[in-house]
Amino acid sequence: MASAFQAKGLQYWVSELAQAVLPILPGSAVEIRRLLEHPDTSLNQIGDLVAQDPVLRLHVLRACNNQFAEKAAGTLSNPHHCVSMLGMDNISALVDSLKPDCGTNNRFEPRYLQAIIQSGHAAELALSWLPFRHQGNADQLVLACLLYGVPDWAMWRVASNEARMIDALVQQQRVPVEEAELAVLGCQRAELAKALAQHWHFSDQVCDAIYGAPIPSPAFLMRYARLAQKHSNDAASVRMPNKTEAGLLAHSQGFTVHLSNTLAQQSARSWYSKPTLRCQAIVAAYLDQPLVRILELTKSVALETSRRFAIVGVQSPAEGLLWPQPSAQRRRIKPSQMDAAVTKMASMLGQGSVPAKAPKSATPAPPSQRPDPLNQPRAIGIKSEKLPDGLDHHAIRSAPKPAAKPAAVFPGFVSAEKYADYETLINKLLHQPSAFSSEQEALRSITDCLYRCTELERVVVAVLNPERSKLEAYYAQGCSEAPALQRFTVQLQPPNLFTQLLRQPAATWISRERQQQIEGVIPGQFRQASQCEDFFLMSVFNQQGAYGLFYADRGLTDRIGLSEAEYKIFKSTCANCSKYLMALQP
């Protein structure tokens, strides 16, 4: 049995994360080296690039503060200023120390990149609020927002197991973030971020904005959030007072940093959840602006940040705007069960105590009972001098070599490698659900896998809308030339084929031979969108009922038709998706 998990505490993580090498974004790495190799590059051009990359900006500001913080009168937070103080040679040496290889196969950890983009999103949110409420120097505000997220960056680099444990507690077990961080790390992330900022010699003003600044109580914030939501359809705004009833300052740079990072975190999980809507209502009251205007501002910032940090395979801030509203889920682990849950997670990730190696069950035989190798019969072979009488030596020597073992065949899959990729995804769905940050990420991964690993040319997943009155296409692959299928919508009333499939888990294979039998149950709008006579459909469920439906076909130019092997793969994949969704529900 694994020993109880012990959180390592603040000092351990400060020393561990302060030494972590944080690679800069791939595009910035290429561009900064190109600029440094060009003889006509100016420091202003370097400063522009440093200001665009969160990680490069942090490294430059950290190096400048380490070297000049004691001599400078004030905070060194402007990237152009810091670049000019360090000079081209120091910048070149710094970039050389930040090689963008990231461990196994020189690939970036997607969650590391996602954490960086999330911090950049928080910084952009804070900057967008400055025209409505000024909170000091903009460069200091951006620096504080980035430093607030640095523990996340570093954890996904050097302590990914602990990061996954926190993520599983928050995403799957619905444990509050602060409580999950205390259980796994022994400290809160904001506290750790401030300690790292102090370790890197950033100013007290920046450190206090990260952690320690007076933050209004949740009750105070919720009061004005409800007022803002109550008047959400009005042009009027709700103003939050400058001080709370306890006399604490409500409007501070630290509150801006905390609020922008909280909104970035919540919107990354779901744009339409209650916590995200509450955060935006608090922002509306904080900025004294109508909630409708803040909703528009928040979405425009997310879109602009997504364009700025467009990295393939990494969730962008605006991506969640396309996701449906998630179902409400309650906390699944009681506070009294936290220690046991964290210990179990740690042991599953290989961080628990390692059991002692078991002794061999059998003892060696005594010498008298061991076989004599001299009396053992020799193996018969072509080169043996003692072959049995009557053996045809010529037949043995001239015998053809045995046929090579035929390569494994995986019906329905493109290749053996794609079959292995498919098995890896199914294993994650069933045994490592924490590998997916949300249900929507799992749906997209399943769609991508069916498209890449099989001969299916078009794969679409559709989900029920919140009113459960219609199916709406959520994500598609291979439908670039069929936009109607990529964005199809099917009403469930009057009853039709989709209504029947969503009553219980069921699959159907629509083929040319069956078209006349089901002529009246396929909605005409969907028939026009797909323009295909041979396709698969199967519904997926969670514990609350029908969740959505998968569609797949071999495209409009196919002349072979779908196969039984592909239908079996399709049904098995959808069934495993339902198992994953069932496991996530309370």
Coordinates of C-alpha atoms in Angstrom, one line a residue:
M1 CA 0.0 0.0 0.0
A2 CA 1.3 3.4 -0.9
S3 CA 2.3 5.7 1.9
A4 CA 0.3 8.9 2.5
F5 CA 1.1 11.7 0.1
Q6 CA 3.0 14.6 1.6
A7 CA 2.9 18.0 -0.1
K8 CA 6.4 19.5 -0.4
G9 CA 5.6 23.0 0.5
L10 CA 6.4 26.5 -0.6
Q11 CA 10.2 26.6 -0.2
Y12 CA 10.7 23.3 -2.1
W13 CA 8.7 24.5 -5.1
V14 CA 10.4 27.9 -5.1
S15 CA 13.9 26.2 -5.4
E16 CA 12.6 23.7 -7.9
L17 CA 10.7 26.0 -10.2
A18 CA 13.2 28.9 -10.1
Q19 CA 15.7 26.7 -11.9
A20 CA 13.3 25.4 -14.5
V21 CA 14.2 26.2 -18.1
L22 CA 11.1 27.7 -19.8
P23 CA 11.5 27.5 -23.6
I24 CA 10.1 30.4 -25.6
L25 CA 7.3 29.9 -28.2
P26 CA 8.4 28.1 -31.4
G27 CA 7.6 30.9 -33.7
S28 CA 9.4 33.5 -31.5
A29 CA 12.5 31.2 -31.2
V30 CA 12.9 31.2 -35.0
E31 CA 12.2 34.9 -35.4
I32 CA 14.6 36.1 -32.6
R33 CA 17.4 34.0 -34.0
R34 CA 16.8 35.4 -37.4
L35 CA 16.9 39.0 -36.0
L36 CA 20.1 38.3 -34.0
E37 CA 21.9 36.9 -37.1
H38 CA 21.0 39.9 -39.2
P39 CA 23.6 42.6 -39.0
D40 CA 21.2 45.5 -39.4
T41 CA 18.8 44.5 -36.6
S42 CA 18.1 47.2 -34.2
L43 CA 17.3 46.9 -30.5
N44 CA 13.9 48.4 -31.1
Q45 CA 13.1 45.4 -33.4
I46 CA 14.3 43.0 -30.6
G47 CA 12.1 44.9 -28.1
D48 CA 9.0 44.6 -30.3
L49 CA 9.5 40.8 -30.5
V50 CA 10.2 40.5 -26.8
A51 CA 6.9 42.4 -26.0
Q52 CA 4.9 39.9 -28.1
D53 CA 6.2 36.6 -26.5
P54 CA 5.2 36.1 -22.8
V55 CA 8.1 33.8 -22.0
L56 CA 10.8 35.8 -23.8
R57 CA 9.4 38.9 -22.1
L58 CA 9.7 37.3 -18.7
H59 CA 13.2 36.1 -19.3
V60 CA 14.4 39.5 -20.5
L61 CA 12.8 41.3 -17.6
R62 CA 14.1 38.8 -15.1
A63 CA 17.7 39.1 -16.5
C64 CA 17.5 42.9 -16.4
N65 CA 16.1 43.0 -12.9
N66 CA 18.7 40.5 -11.6
Q67 CA 21.5 42.7 -13.0
F68 CA 20.1 46.3 -12.5
A69 CA 17.3 46.1 -9.9
E70 CA 19.4 47.6 -7.1
K71 CA 20.7 50.4 -9.3
A72 CA 17.5 51.3 -11.0
A73 CA 15.1 53.8 -9.3
G74 CA 11.8 52.0 -9.8
T75 CA 10.5 48.9 -11.5
L76 CA 12.2 47.6 -14.7
S77 CA 9.1 46.3 -16.5
N78 CA 9.2 47.9 -20.0
P79 CA 10.6 45.3 -22.6
H80 CA 12.1 47.9 -24.9
H81 CA 13.9 49.6 -21.9
C82 CA 15.2 46.3 -20.6
V83 CA 16.4 45.2 -24.0
S84 CA 18.4 48.5 -24.4
M85 CA 19.9 48.1 -20.9
L86 CA 21.0 44.5 -21.6
G87 CA 22.4 45.1 -25.0
M88 CA 22.6 42.8 -28.1
D89 CA 25.3 40.5 -26.7
N90 CA 23.5 39.8 -23.5
I91 CA 20.2 39.2 -25.4
S92 CA 22.0 36.8 -27.8
A93 CA 23.6 34.8 -24.9
L94 CA 20.2 34.7 -23.1
V95 CA 18.4 33.3 -26.2
D96 CA 21.2 30.7 -26.7
S97 CA 20.4 29.4 -23.2
L98 CA 16.7 29.0 -24.0
K99 CA 16.9 26.2 -26.6
P100 CA 13.3 25.3 -27.5
D101 CA 13.7 21.5 -27.3
C102 CA 11.2 20.2 -24.8
G103 CA 12.2 16.7 -23.7
T104 CA 11.1 13.6 -25.5
N105 CA 11.1 13.9 -29.2
N106 CA 11.9 17.6 -29.0
R107 CA 8.2 18.3 -28.7
F108 CA 6.5 20.9 -26.6
E109 CA 4.0 19.8 -23.9
P110 CA 0.7 21.2 -25.2
R111 CA -0.4 22.0 -21.6
Y112 CA 2.8 24.1 -21.2
L113 CA 1.9 26.1 -24.3
Q114 CA -1.7 26.4 -23.2
A115 CA -0.7 27.7 -19.8
I116 CA 1.4 30.4 -21.5
I117 CA -1.4 31.4 -23.8
Q118 CA -3.8 31.6 -20.8
S119 CA -1.4 34.0 -19.1
G120 CA -1.2 36.1 -22.2
H121 CA -5.0 36.1 -22.3
A122 CA -5.1 37.4 -18.7
A123 CA -2.6 40.1 -19.5
E124 CA -4.7 41.2 -22.6
L125 CA -7.8 41.3 -20.5
A126 CA -6.2 43.5 -17.9
L127 CA -4.9 45.9 -20.6
S128 CA -8.4 46.1 -22.2
W129 CA -9.7 47.4 -18.8
L130 CA -7.3 50.3 -18.5
P131 CA -9.4 52.8 -20.6
F132 CA -12.2 52.3 -18.1
R133 CA -10.2 52.2 -14.8
H134 CA -6.6 53.1 -14.7
Q135 CA -4.5 50.9 -12.4
G136 CA -1.0 52.1 -12.6
N137 CA 1.7 51.4 -15.2
A138 CA 0.5 49.1 -18.0
D139 CA 3.9 47.3 -18.3
Q140 CA 3.8 46.5 -14.5
L141 CA 0.3 45.2 -14.9
V142 CA 1.3 42.9 -17.8
L143 CA 4.4 41.7 -15.8
A144 CA 2.3 40.9 -12.7
C145 CA -0.3 38.9 -14.8
L146 CA 2.5 36.9 -16.5
L147 CA 4.2 36.2 -13.2
Y148 CA 0.9 35.1 -11.7
G149 CA 0.8 32.2 -14.3
V150 CA 4.5 31.3 -14.2
P151 CA 4.0 28.4 -11.6
D152 CA 1.6 26.8 -14.2
W153 CA 4.2 27.1 -16.9
A154 CA 7.0 25.6 -14.8
M155 CA 4.8 22.9 -13.3
W156 CA 3.9 21.5 -16.8
R157 CA 7.7 21.5 -17.6
V158 CA 9.3 20.0 -14.5
A159 CA 6.4 18.6 -12.4
S160 CA 3.8 17.5 -14.8
N161 CA 2.5 14.8 -12.5
E162 CA 1.6 17.3 -9.8
A163 CA 0.1 19.5 -12.5
R164 CA -2.1 16.6 -13.7
M165 CA -3.2 15.9 -10.2
I166 CA -4.4 19.5 -9.6
D167 CA -6.0 19.4 -13.0
A168 CA -7.8 16.1 -12.3
L169 CA -9.1 17.4 -8.9
V170 CA -10.4 20.6 -10.5
Q171 CA -11.8 19.3 -13.8
Q172 CA -13.1 15.9 -12.8
Q173 CA -13.7 16.0 -9.0
R174 CA -14.8 19.7 -9.1
V175 CA -12.6 20.7 -6.1
P176 CA -11.9 24.4 -5.8
V177 CA -8.6 25.4 -7.3
E178 CA -7.1 26.8 -4.1
E179 CA -7.9 23.7 -2.2
A180 CA -6.5 21.4 -4.8
E181 CA -3.3 23.4 -4.9
L182 CA -2.9 23.3 -1.1
A183 CA -3.5 19.5 -1.1
V184 CA -0.9 18.8 -3.9
L185 CA 1.7 21.5 -3.5
G186 CA 1.3 22.6 0.1
C187 CA 0.8 26.3 -1.0
Q188 CA -1.4 28.3 -3.3
R189 CA -0.2 29.2 -6.8
A190 CA -0.5 33.0 -6.2
E191 CA 1.7 32.6 -3.1
L192 CA 4.2 30.6 -5.1
A193 CA 4.2 33.2 -7.9
K194 CA 5.0 36.0 -5.5
A195 CA 7.8 34.0 -3.9
L196 CA 9.3 33.4 -7.4
A197 CA 9.0 37.1 -8.2
Q198 CA 10.9 38.0 -5.0
H199 CA 13.5 35.3 -5.8
W200 CA 14.0 37.0 -9.2
H201 CA 14.4 40.5 -7.6
F202 CA 11.2 42.0 -9.0
S203 CA 9.9 45.1 -7.2
D204 CA 7.7 45.0 -4.2
Q205 CA 4.9 46.7 -6.1
V206 CA 4.8 43.9 -8.6
C207 CA 5.1 41.2 -6.0
D208 CA 2.3 42.7 -3.9
A209 CA 0.0 42.9 -7.0
I210 CA 0.5 39.1 -7.4
Y211 CA -0.3 38.1 -3.8
G212 CA -1.0 39.9 -0.6
A213 CA -3.0 42.9 -2.0
P214 CA -6.4 43.4 -0.3
I215 CA -9.0 41.5 -2.3
P216 CA -12.8 42.2 -1.7
S217 CA -14.6 39.3 0.0
P218 CA -16.6 36.9 -2.2
A219 CA -19.9 38.0 -0.6
F220 CA -19.1 41.7 -1.5
L221 CA -18.2 40.7 -5.1
M222 CA -21.2 38.5 -5.5
R223 CA -23.6 41.2 -4.4
Y224 CA -22.5 43.5 -7.3
A225 CA -22.3 40.6 -9.7
R226 CA -26.0 39.8 -9.1
L227 CA -26.9 43.4 -9.6
A228 CA -25.0 43.5 -12.9
Q229 CA -26.7 40.3 -14.1
K230 CA -30.1 41.6 -13.0
H231 CA -29.7 44.7 -15.2
S232 CA -27.9 42.8 -18.0
N233 CA -30.5 43.8 -20.6
D234 CA -30.4 47.4 -19.6
A235 CA -28.0 50.1 -20.8
A236 CA -27.4 51.2 -17.2
S237 CA -24.3 50.0 -15.3
V238 CA -23.8 49.0 -11.7
R239 CA -20.9 50.7 -9.9
M240 CA -18.8 48.9 -7.3
P241 CA -17.7 51.3 -4.5
N242 CA -14.1 52.1 -3.9
K243 CA -14.1 50.5 -0.5
T244 CA -15.8 47.5 1.1
E245 CA -17.8 47.7 4.3
A246 CA -14.7 46.6 6.2
G247 CA -12.8 49.6 4.8
L248 CA -10.6 47.6 2.4
L249 CA -9.7 49.1 -0.9
A250 CA -11.7 47.4 -3.6
H251 CA -9.9 49.0 -6.6
S252 CA -6.3 48.0 -6.7
Q253 CA -3.8 46.6 -9.2
G254 CA -3.7 43.3 -7.3
F255 CA -7.5 43.0 -7.7
T256 CA -7.1 43.6 -11.5
V257 CA -4.4 40.9 -11.7
H258 CA -6.5 38.4 -9.7
L259 CA -9.7 39.1 -11.6
S260 CA -8.1 38.9 -15.1
N261 CA -6.4 35.6 -14.3
T262 CA -9.5 34.1 -12.8
L263 CA -11.6 35.1 -15.8
A264 CA -8.9 33.6 -18.2
Q265 CA -9.0 30.3 -16.2
Q266 CA -12.7 30.0 -16.0
S267 CA -13.3 30.9 -19.7
A268 CA -10.7 28.2 -20.6
R269 CA -12.9 25.7 -18.9
S270 CA -16.2 27.0 -20.3
W271 CA -17.3 30.3 -21.7
Y272 CA -20.9 29.7 -20.7
S273 CA -20.6 28.3 -17.2
K274 CA -21.9 30.2 -14.1
P275 CA -18.4 31.0 -12.7
T276 CA -17.4 32.6 -16.0
L277 CA -20.6 34.7 -16.2
R278 CA -20.2 35.8 -12.6
C279 CA -16.6 36.9 -13.3
Q280 CA -17.8 39.0 -16.2
A281 CA -20.5 40.5 -14.1
I282 CA -17.9 41.4 -11.5
V283 CA -15.8 43.0 -14.2
A284 CA -18.9 45.0 -15.3
A285 CA -19.4 46.3 -11.8
Y286 CA -15.7 46.9 -11.3
L287 CA -15.4 49.0 -14.5
D288 CA -18.8 50.7 -14.1
Q289 CA -19.9 49.5 -17.5
P290 CA -23.0 47.7 -18.8
L291 CA -22.7 43.9 -18.7
V292 CA -23.5 43.6 -22.4
R293 CA -20.6 45.8 -23.3
I294 CA -18.2 43.8 -21.1
L295 CA -19.4 40.5 -22.7
E296 CA -18.6 42.0 -26.1
L297 CA -15.2 43.3 -24.9
T298 CA -14.3 39.9 -23.4
K299 CA -15.1 38.0 -26.5
S300 CA -13.2 40.5 -28.7
V301 CA -10.1 40.2 -26.5
A302 CA -10.3 36.4 -26.7
L303 CA -10.5 36.5 -30.5
E304 CA -7.5 38.8 -30.7
T305 CA -5.5 36.7 -28.3
S306 CA -6.3 33.6 -30.3
R307 CA -5.1 35.2 -33.5
R308 CA -1.9 36.3 -31.8
F309 CA -1.1 32.9 -30.3
A310 CA -2.3 30.6 -33.0
I311 CA -0.5 27.3 -32.3
V312 CA -1.7 24.0 -33.9
G313 CA -2.9 21.5 -31.3
V314 CA -3.2 24.0 -28.4
Q315 CA -6.5 25.3 -27.2
S316 CA -7.0 29.0 -27.9
P317 CA -8.9 31.4 -25.6
A318 CA -11.7 31.9 -28.2
E319 CA -12.1 28.2 -29.0
G320 CA -14.5 27.7 -26.1
L321 CA -16.9 30.2 -27.6
L322 CA -18.0 27.4 -30.0
W323 CA -18.5 24.8 -27.2
P324 CA -22.0 24.1 -25.8
Q325 CA -22.9 25.0 -22.3
P326 CA -21.7 22.3 -20.0
S327 CA -24.1 20.6 -17.6
A328 CA -23.8 21.7 -13.9
Q329 CA -21.7 19.3 -11.9
R330 CA -21.3 19.1 -8.1
R331 CA -18.1 18.5 -6.1
R332 CA -17.4 14.8 -5.9
I333 CA -14.7 14.6 -3.2
K334 CA -15.5 15.7 0.3
P335 CA -12.8 17.7 2.2
S336 CA -12.3 14.7 4.5
Q337 CA -11.5 12.5 1.5
M338 CA -8.9 14.8 -0.1
D339 CA -5.8 13.2 1.5
A340 CA -6.8 9.7 0.4
A341 CA -7.7 10.9 -3.1
V342 CA -4.4 12.7 -3.6
T343 CA -2.5 9.7 -2.3
K344 CA -4.3 7.5 -4.8
M345 CA -3.5 9.9 -7.6
A346 CA 0.1 10.1 -6.7
S347 CA 0.5 6.3 -6.6
M348 CA -1.2 6.0 -10.0
L349 CA 1.3 8.5 -11.4
G350 CA 4.3 6.7 -9.9
Q351 CA 4.9 9.2 -7.1
G352 CA 3.8 7.0 -4.2
S353 CA 6.1 4.7 -2.2
V354 CA 7.6 1.9 -4.3
P355 CA 7.0 -1.6 -2.8
A356 CA 10.1 -3.6 -2.0
K357 CA 11.2 -6.1 -4.5
A358 CA 9.7 -9.5 -3.7
P359 CA 12.2 -12.3 -3.0
K360 CA 12.3 -15.2 -5.5
S361 CA 9.7 -17.8 -4.5
A362 CA 11.9 -20.8 -5.5
T363 CA 15.2 -21.7 -4.0
P364 CA 18.1 -23.0 -6.1
A365 CA 18.4 -26.7 -6.4
P366 CA 21.3 -28.4 -4.6
P367 CA 24.3 -29.4 -6.7
S368 CA 23.4 -33.1 -6.5
Q369 CA 20.1 -32.5 -8.2
R370 CA 21.4 -30.2 -10.9
P371 CA 21.6 -31.8 -14.4
D372 CA 25.1 -32.6 -15.7
P373 CA 25.7 -30.5 -18.8
L374 CA 28.1 -33.1 -20.2
N375 CA 25.4 -35.8 -20.3
Q376 CA 22.8 -33.6 -22.0
P377 CA 22.0 -34.5 -25.6
R378 CA 23.3 -32.2 -28.2
A379 CA 21.0 -30.3 -30.4
I380 CA 20.6 -31.7 -33.9
G381 CA 21.5 -29.2 -36.6
I382 CA 23.0 -28.9 -40.1
K383 CA 26.6 -28.6 -38.7
S384 CA 26.2 -31.4 -36.2
E385 CA 28.6 -34.3 -36.8
K386 CA 26.3 -36.8 -35.1
L387 CA 23.2 -36.8 -37.3
P388 CA 20.7 -39.7 -37.1
D389 CA 21.2 -42.5 -39.6
G390 CA 19.1 -42.2 -42.8
L391 CA 18.7 -38.4 -42.6
D392 CA 18.8 -36.7 -46.0
H393 CA 21.5 -34.1 -45.6
H394 CA 21.0 -32.7 -49.1
A395 CA 17.2 -32.1 -48.4
I396 CA 18.0 -30.3 -45.2
R397 CA 20.6 -28.0 -46.9
S398 CA 18.5 -27.3 -50.0
A399 CA 15.2 -26.7 -48.1
P400 CA 13.7 -23.3 -48.7
K401 CA 13.8 -20.8 -45.9
P402 CA 10.6 -20.6 -43.9
A403 CA 8.2 -18.0 -45.1
A404 CA 8.4 -14.7 -43.2
K405 CA 5.6 -14.1 -40.7
P406 CA 2.9 -12.1 -42.5
A407 CA 2.5 -8.6 -41.3
A408 CA -0.4 -8.0 -39.0
V409 CA -3.5 -6.8 -40.8
F410 CA -5.8 -4.3 -39.1
P411 CA -9.1 -4.2 -41.1
G412 CA -10.6 -0.8 -41.3
F413 CA -7.4 1.1 -40.3
V414 CA -5.0 2.9 -42.6
S415 CA -1.9 1.3 -41.2
A416 CA -0.5 -0.5 -38.1
E417 CA 0.8 2.8 -36.9
K418 CA -2.6 4.4 -37.1
Y419 CA -4.1 1.4 -35.3
A420 CA -1.6 2.0 -32.5
D421 CA -2.6 5.6 -32.3
Y422 CA -6.2 4.6 -32.1
E423 CA -5.5 2.1 -29.3
T424 CA -3.7 4.9 -27.4
L425 CA -6.7 7.2 -27.6
I426 CA -9.1 4.5 -26.4
N427 CA -6.8 3.7 -23.5
K428 CA -6.8 7.4 -22.5
L429 CA -10.6 7.5 -22.8
L430 CA -11.1 4.5 -20.5
H431 CA -8.1 4.6 -18.1
Q432 CA -6.7 8.2 -18.3
P433 CA -9.7 10.5 -18.5
S434 CA -7.6 13.3 -16.9
A435 CA -5.6 13.5 -20.2
F436 CA -8.5 15.5 -21.5
S437 CA -9.1 18.9 -20.1
S438 CA -12.8 18.8 -20.9
E439 CA -15.5 16.8 -22.6
Q440 CA -15.2 18.9 -25.7
E441 CA -11.5 18.1 -26.0
A442 CA -12.3 14.4 -25.9
L443 CA -14.9 14.8 -28.6
R444 CA -12.5 16.6 -30.9
S445 CA -9.8 14.0 -30.2
I446 CA -12.2 11.1 -31.1
T447 CA -13.3 12.9 -34.3
D448 CA -9.6 13.5 -35.3
C449 CA -8.7 9.9 -34.6
L450 CA -11.5 8.4 -36.7
Y451 CA -10.6 10.7 -39.6
R452 CA -6.8 10.1 -39.4
C453 CA -6.7 6.4 -38.5
T454 CA -9.5 4.9 -40.7
E455 CA -10.6 5.2 -44.3
L456 CA -13.5 7.4 -43.2
E457 CA -13.3 10.7 -45.2
R458 CA -15.8 12.8 -43.2
V459 CA -16.5 12.7 -39.5
V460 CA -18.8 15.0 -37.6
V461 CA -19.9 15.1 -34.0
A462 CA -23.1 17.0 -33.1
V463 CA -24.4 17.8 -29.6
L464 CA -27.7 18.6 -28.1
N465 CA -28.5 22.2 -27.4
P466 CA -29.3 23.3 -23.8
E467 CA -33.0 23.1 -24.5
R468 CA -32.5 19.6 -25.9
S469 CA -34.7 20.5 -28.9
K470 CA -32.1 20.1 -31.7
L471 CA -28.8 18.7 -32.6
E472 CA -26.1 21.1 -33.7
A473 CA -22.8 20.2 -35.4
Y474 CA -19.9 20.9 -33.0
Y475 CA -16.8 19.7 -34.7
A476 CA -16.0 18.2 -38.1
Q477 CA -13.1 16.7 -40.1
G478 CA -12.9 16.4 -43.8
C479 CA -15.9 18.7 -44.5
S480 CA -14.1 21.7 -45.9
E481 CA -15.9 21.2 -49.2
A482 CA -19.2 20.5 -47.5
P483 CA -19.9 23.6 -45.2
A484 CA -23.6 22.6 -44.9
L485 CA -22.6 19.3 -43.2
Q486 CA -19.9 21.0 -41.2
R487 CA -22.6 23.3 -39.6
F488 CA -25.7 21.2 -39.9
T489 CA -28.6 21.5 -37.5
V490 CA -31.4 19.0 -37.0
Q491 CA -34.7 19.7 -35.2
L492 CA -35.9 16.8 -33.1
Q493 CA -39.5 17.6 -33.6
P494 CA -41.4 16.3 -35.4
P495 CA -39.9 12.9 -34.6
N496 CA -37.4 11.6 -37.1
L497 CA -34.4 9.2 -37.3
F498 CA -32.3 11.4 -35.0
T499 CA -35.1 11.5 -32.4
Q500 CA -35.1 7.7 -32.4
L501 CA -31.3 7.4 -32.0
L502 CA -31.3 9.7 -29.1
R503 CA -33.9 7.8 -27.1
Q504 CA -31.2 5.2 -26.1
P505 CA -27.7 4.3 -27.2
A506 CA -28.1 3.1 -30.8
A507 CA -26.2 2.9 -34.1
T508 CA -27.4 2.7 -37.7
W509 CA -25.8 2.1 -41.1
I510 CA -27.7 3.9 -43.8
S511 CA -26.9 2.5 -47.2
R512 CA -28.2 2.7 -50.7
E513 CA -30.2 -0.5 -50.3
R514 CA -32.0 0.9 -47.3
Q515 CA -32.8 4.4 -48.6
Q516 CA -36.4 3.5 -49.7
Q517 CA -37.1 1.9 -46.3
I518 CA -36.2 5.0 -44.3
E519 CA -37.2 7.6 -46.9
G520 CA -39.6 9.5 -44.5
V521 CA -37.5 9.5 -41.3
I522 CA -34.3 11.3 -42.5
P523 CA -34.8 15.1 -42.4
G524 CA -34.6 16.6 -45.8
Q525 CA -32.3 19.4 -44.5
F526 CA -29.8 16.9 -43.3
R527 CA -30.1 14.9 -46.6
Q528 CA -29.2 18.0 -48.5
A529 CA -26.3 18.8 -46.1
S530 CA -24.7 15.4 -46.4
Q531 CA -25.6 14.6 -50.0
C532 CA -24.5 11.0 -49.2
E533 CA -26.4 7.7 -49.4
D534 CA -24.0 5.6 -47.4
F535 CA -23.1 6.7 -43.8
F536 CA -22.9 5.8 -40.1
L537 CA -24.8 7.3 -37.2
M538 CA -24.5 6.6 -33.5
S539 CA -25.7 8.4 -30.4
V540 CA -23.5 8.9 -27.3
F541 CA -24.9 9.3 -23.7
N542 CA -23.9 10.5 -20.3
Q543 CA -25.7 9.9 -17.0
Q544 CA -28.1 12.7 -17.7
G545 CA -29.3 11.2 -20.9
A546 CA -28.5 11.8 -24.6
Y547 CA -25.4 14.0 -25.1
G548 CA -24.9 14.0 -28.9
L549 CA -24.3 11.9 -32.0
F550 CA -21.4 11.0 -34.4
Y551 CA -21.7 10.9 -38.2
A552 CA -19.2 9.3 -40.6
D553 CA -19.0 8.5 -44.3
R554 CA -16.4 7.9 -47.0
G555 CA -17.1 11.1 -48.9
L556 CA -18.9 11.9 -52.1
T557 CA -16.3 10.5 -54.5
D558 CA -16.1 7.0 -52.9
R559 CA -17.0 4.1 -55.2
I560 CA -16.2 1.2 -52.8
G561 CA -18.6 1.9 -50.0
L562 CA -18.4 1.4 -46.2
S563 CA -17.3 -1.9 -44.8
E564 CA -18.2 -4.1 -41.8
A565 CA -14.8 -3.4 -40.2
E566 CA -15.3 0.3 -40.4
Y567 CA -18.8 0.0 -38.9
K568 CA -17.4 -2.1 -36.0
I569 CA -14.6 0.5 -35.4
F570 CA -17.2 3.3 -35.5
K571 CA -19.6 1.6 -33.0
S572 CA -16.8 0.7 -30.7
T573 CA -15.4 4.2 -30.6
C574 CA -18.8 5.8 -29.9
A575 CA -19.5 3.2 -27.2
N576 CA -16.1 4.1 -25.5
C577 CA -17.0 7.8 -25.8
S578 CA -20.2 7.1 -23.9
K579 CA -18.2 5.3 -21.2
Y580 CA -15.9 8.3 -20.9
L581 CA -18.9 10.7 -20.6
M582 CA -20.6 8.4 -18.1
A583 CA -17.5 8.4 -15.9
L584 CA -17.3 12.2 -15.8
Q585 CA -20.8 12.7 -14.5
P586 CA -21.6 12.7 -10.7

